[in-house]
Tab-separated table of C-alpha atoms in Angstrom:
chain	number	residue	atom	x	y	z
A	1	MET	CA	90.573	63.576	84.134
A	2	HIS	CA	86.997	64.490	85.093
A	3	PHE	CA	85.223	65.642	81.913
A	4	THR	CA	82.251	67.241	83.713
A	5	LEU	CA	84.401	69.375	86.016
A	6	LEU	CA	86.790	70.320	83.210
A	7	LYS	CA	83.808	71.599	81.220
A	8	GLN	CA	82.970	74.044	84.027
A	9	ILE	CA	86.422	75.675	84.001
A	10	SER	CA	86.450	79.077	82.307
A	11	LEU	CA	89.529	78.213	80.248
A	12	PHE	CA	87.689	75.358	78.510
A	13	CYS	CA	84.002	76.328	78.741
A	14	ASP	CA	83.788	77.571	75.124
A	15	LEU	CA	85.060	74.293	73.671
A	16	THR	CA	82.953	71.494	72.218
A	17	ASP	CA	82.449	68.298	74.198
A	18	SER	CA	84.776	66.406	71.865
A	19	GLU	CA	87.544	68.998	72.325
A	20	ILE	CA	87.185	68.888	76.102
A	21	LYS	CA	87.237	65.091	76.080
A	22	ALA	CA	90.445	65.192	74.049
A	23	ILE	CA	92.073	67.459	76.630
A	24	ALA	CA	90.757	65.348	79.510
A	25	GLY	CA	92.274	62.294	77.846
A	26	HIS	CA	95.730	63.887	78.011
A	27	GLY	CA	95.466	64.871	81.659
A	28	VAL	CA	96.515	62.874	84.698
A	29	ILE	CA	95.128	63.123	88.217
A	30	LYS	CA	97.336	63.650	91.260
A	31	HIS	CA	96.450	63.600	94.962
A	32	ALA	CA	98.164	66.367	96.953
A	33	PRO	CA	98.229	65.947	100.745
A	34	ARG	CA	97.670	68.998	102.946
A	35	ASN	CA	100.752	71.267	103.210
A	36	SER	CA	102.497	69.640	100.246
A	37	VAL	CA	104.330	71.932	97.790
A	38	LEU	CA	102.951	71.685	94.263
A	39	MET	CA	105.381	74.073	92.588
A	40	ARG	CA	108.115	76.413	93.769
A	41	GLN	CA	108.914	79.932	92.700
A	42	GLY	CA	111.789	79.699	90.229
A	43	ASP	CA	111.023	76.151	89.037
A	44	LYS	CA	111.020	75.381	85.323
A	45	PRO	CA	107.472	75.135	83.924
A	46	HIS	CA	106.255	71.720	82.854
A	47	ALA	CA	102.481	71.568	83.326
A	48	LEU	CA	99.148	73.331	83.803
A	49	TYR	CA	97.290	72.447	87.019
A	50	VAL	CA	93.520	72.312	87.478
A	51	VAL	CA	92.039	72.121	90.990
A	52	LEU	CA	89.457	69.318	90.975
A	53	SER	CA	88.840	69.312	94.738
A	54	GLY	CA	90.357	70.890	97.822
A	55	LYS	CA	92.148	74.249	98.021
A	56	VAL	CA	95.635	75.528	97.191
A	57	ARG	CA	97.488	78.712	98.154
A	58	VAL	CA	99.517	80.900	95.793
A	59	MET	CA	102.303	83.007	97.334
A	60	VAL	CA	105.506	84.816	96.447
A	61	CYS	CA	108.663	84.844	98.555
A	62	GLY	CA	111.143	87.691	98.952
A	63	ASP	CA	114.915	87.370	99.242
A	64	ASP	CA	114.545	87.887	103.000
A	65	GLY	CA	112.249	84.864	103.269
A	66	LYS	CA	109.069	86.867	103.838
A	67	GLU	CA	105.972	85.500	102.135
A	68	LEU	CA	103.013	87.326	100.610
A	69	VAL	CA	99.895	85.292	99.863
A	70	LEU	CA	98.356	86.242	96.517
A	71	GLY	CA	95.243	84.153	97.062
A	72	ASN	CA	93.632	80.750	97.417
A	73	LEU	CA	92.252	78.672	94.558
A	74	GLY	CA	89.502	76.083	94.817
A	75	PRO	CA	87.668	73.649	92.517
A	76	ARG	CA	87.297	74.724	88.861
A	77	GLU	CA	90.259	77.101	89.127
A	78	TYR	CA	93.700	76.582	87.605
A	79	PHE	CA	97.296	77.778	87.886
A	80	GLY	CA	100.647	77.466	86.170
A	81	GLU	CA	99.505	78.753	82.781
A	82	LEU	CA	101.667	81.898	82.730
A	83	ALA	CA	105.030	80.131	82.701
A	84	LEU	CA	103.819	77.758	79.976
A	85	ILE	CA	103.283	80.733	77.692
A	86	ASP	CA	106.494	82.719	78.182
A	87	GLY	CA	108.766	79.830	79.185
A	88	GLU	CA	110.105	81.757	82.188
A	89	PRO	CA	110.559	80.163	85.646
A	90	ARG	CA	107.541	79.849	87.907
A	91	SER	CA	106.627	83.236	89.380
A	92	ALA	CA	105.008	81.881	92.557
A	93	THR	CA	104.976	78.982	95.000
A	94	VAL	CA	101.784	76.934	95.325
A	95	THR	CA	100.973	74.678	98.287
A	96	ALA	CA	97.965	72.558	99.207
A	97	VAL	CA	95.947	74.174	102.007
A	98	GLU	CA	93.990	70.941	102.441
A	99	ASP	CA	93.974	67.496	100.860
A	100	SER	CA	93.405	68.219	97.187
A	101	GLU	CA	92.937	66.469	93.871
A	102	LEU	CA	94.593	68.055	90.844
A	103	GLY	CA	94.334	67.533	87.121
A	104	ILE	CA	97.696	67.973	85.393
A	105	ILE	CA	98.115	68.756	81.688
A	106	SER	CA	101.700	68.645	80.405
A	107	LYS	CA	103.279	71.665	78.750
A	108	ALA	CA	103.518	69.857	75.398
A	109	ASP	CA	99.829	68.856	75.432
A	110	PHE	CA	98.755	72.346	76.517
A	111	VAL	CA	100.795	74.041	73.765
A	112	ASN	CA	99.311	71.623	71.208
A	113	CYS	CA	95.814	72.524	72.444
A	114	LEU	CA	96.583	76.229	72.007
A	115	GLY	CA	97.739	75.616	68.449
A	116	SER	CA	94.816	73.448	67.410
A	117	THR	CA	92.018	75.173	69.348
A	118	PRO	CA	92.003	78.996	69.086
A	119	GLU	CA	89.111	79.213	71.553
A	120	ILE	CA	91.476	78.185	74.363
A	121	ALA	CA	93.828	81.048	73.492
A	122	ILE	CA	90.920	83.506	73.609
A	123	SER	CA	89.737	82.152	76.975
A	124	LEU	CA	93.300	82.322	78.253
A	125	MET	CA	93.595	85.992	77.271
A	126	ARG	CA	90.367	86.746	79.140
A	127	ALA	CA	91.655	84.944	82.229
A	128	LEU	CA	95.020	86.712	82.129
A	129	SER	CA	93.276	90.073	81.723
A	130	LYS	CA	91.187	89.358	84.820
A	131	ARG	CA	94.282	88.408	86.828
A	132	ILE	CA	96.090	91.566	85.726
A	133	ARG	CA	93.110	93.649	86.871
A	134	ASN	CA	93.144	91.857	90.238
A	135	LEU	CA	96.871	92.500	90.519
A	136	ASN	CA	96.318	96.185	89.776
A	137	ASP	CA	93.660	96.307	92.503
A	138	ASN	CA	96.055	94.712	95.002
A	139	LEU	CA	98.856	97.117	94.088
A	140	ARG	CA	96.484	100.051	94.527
A	141	ASP	CA	95.442	98.785	97.956
A	142	PHE	CA	99.050	98.385	99.112
A	143	ALA	CA	100.005	101.829	97.822
A	144	LEU	CA	96.995	103.827	99.028
A	145	LEU	CA	95.480	102.038	102.037
A	146	ASP	CA	96.725	101.500	105.583
A	147	VAL	CA	96.556	98.059	107.208
A	148	GLN	CA	92.964	98.547	108.395
A	149	GLY	CA	91.913	99.590	104.898
A	150	ARG	CA	93.652	96.571	103.354
A	151	VAL	CA	92.047	94.171	105.843
A	152	ASP	CA	88.617	95.698	105.263
A	153	ARG	CA	89.035	95.498	101.476
A	154	LEU	CA	90.289	91.892	101.662
A	155	LEU	CA	87.369	90.709	103.788
A	156	ARG	CA	84.866	92.291	101.395
A	157	ARG	CA	86.638	90.663	98.462
A	158	LEU	CA	86.480	87.233	100.133
A	159	ALA	CA	82.905	87.485	101.421
A	160	LEU	CA	80.044	85.639	99.718
A	161	GLN	CA	76.289	85.787	100.223
A	162	GLN	CA	75.166	83.133	102.722
A	163	ASN	CA	71.643	83.153	104.136
A	164	GLY	CA	71.272	86.862	103.543
A	165	GLU	CA	74.682	87.738	104.994
A	166	LEU	CA	78.032	88.609	103.465
A	167	ILE	CA	80.408	86.154	105.100
A	168	THR	CA	83.866	84.799	104.386
A	169	GLU	CA	84.989	81.200	104.457
A	170	PRO	CA	86.841	80.224	107.653
A	171	ILE	CA	90.102	82.180	107.734
A	172	THR	CA	92.779	82.703	110.391
A	173	GLN	CA	94.436	85.941	111.464
A	174	LEU	CA	97.745	84.537	110.234
A	175	GLU	CA	96.257	83.943	106.773
A	176	ILE	CA	94.864	87.476	106.673
A	177	ALA	CA	98.233	88.868	107.739
A	178	ALA	CA	100.003	87.011	104.938
A	179	MET	CA	97.544	88.407	102.387
A	180	VAL	CA	97.760	92.070	103.467
A	181	GLY	CA	101.476	92.204	104.271
A	182	ALA	CA	101.160	92.853	108.014
A	183	SER	CA	101.903	91.115	111.309
A	184	ARG	CA	99.337	88.849	112.969
A	185	GLU	CA	99.316	91.170	115.998
A	186	MET	CA	98.424	94.154	113.817
A	187	VAL	CA	95.665	92.186	112.086
A	188	SER	CA	94.285	91.155	115.488
A	189	ARG	CA	94.059	94.813	116.553
A	190	VAL	CA	92.419	95.789	113.268
A	191	LEU	CA	89.806	93.022	113.545
A	192	ASN	CA	89.020	94.065	117.104
A	193	ASN	CA	88.597	97.668	115.943
A	194	LEU	CA	86.306	96.658	113.089
A	195	LYS	CA	84.267	94.488	115.438
A	196	ALA	CA	83.988	97.300	118.021
A	197	ASP	CA	82.772	99.631	115.254
A	198	GLU	CA	80.204	96.959	114.254
A	199	VAL	CA	81.680	96.690	110.772
A	200	ILE	CA	82.277	92.949	111.144
A	201	ASP	CA	81.234	90.103	113.410
A	202	MET	CA	82.785	86.704	113.999
A	203	ARG	CA	80.974	83.537	112.894
A	204	GLY	CA	83.309	80.963	114.393
A	205	LYS	CA	86.365	81.153	112.154
A	206	ALA	CA	84.451	82.992	109.449
A	207	ILE	CA	83.848	86.750	109.389
A	208	ALA	CA	80.547	88.452	108.559
A	209	ILE	CA	80.438	91.909	106.977
A	210	LEU	CA	77.810	94.028	108.761
A	211	LYS	CA	78.322	97.389	107.035
């Protein structure tokens, strides 16, 4: 596995070079074609995944087949750690949004790393705390905001500074709908309203935040 990239991941950044190299030596690299399923909700846990390149999508599925996108993960991010800790089935489905390269660390190797390197456990607690806070924010948005409020909040959460502007990565109306729990038609109306109010502007498939 790539030592340099692994060193940049928050879960491992507090480790020494020799400790990171030991972990990298246990990992294997897998190519995931676009739209391939990397893990399914309900699967038994067997590995931790690190995104080396590309982008993956994390989503949960209801009994009625409806899907809610929890977010996208890119390089230097990871997933699958929760089920390795509690041993419960996978809580989400993860698919490759584009051709991606993944580093895979087996459950046995990951558990051994936790036992021998306390710094990983501390980093893991920080990461889990951050994800719980994000989950709380999402729950608050769903409980207290209407669809326009959820779309507005999502776009601001996704936007990054680019050439003096706050702008998202390219994103489709269908992707936004899946992340705010609404129909594509409703999202289209909301985006048109926000554009008419000069809150946002379109930059191709990306969206700029004006206010």
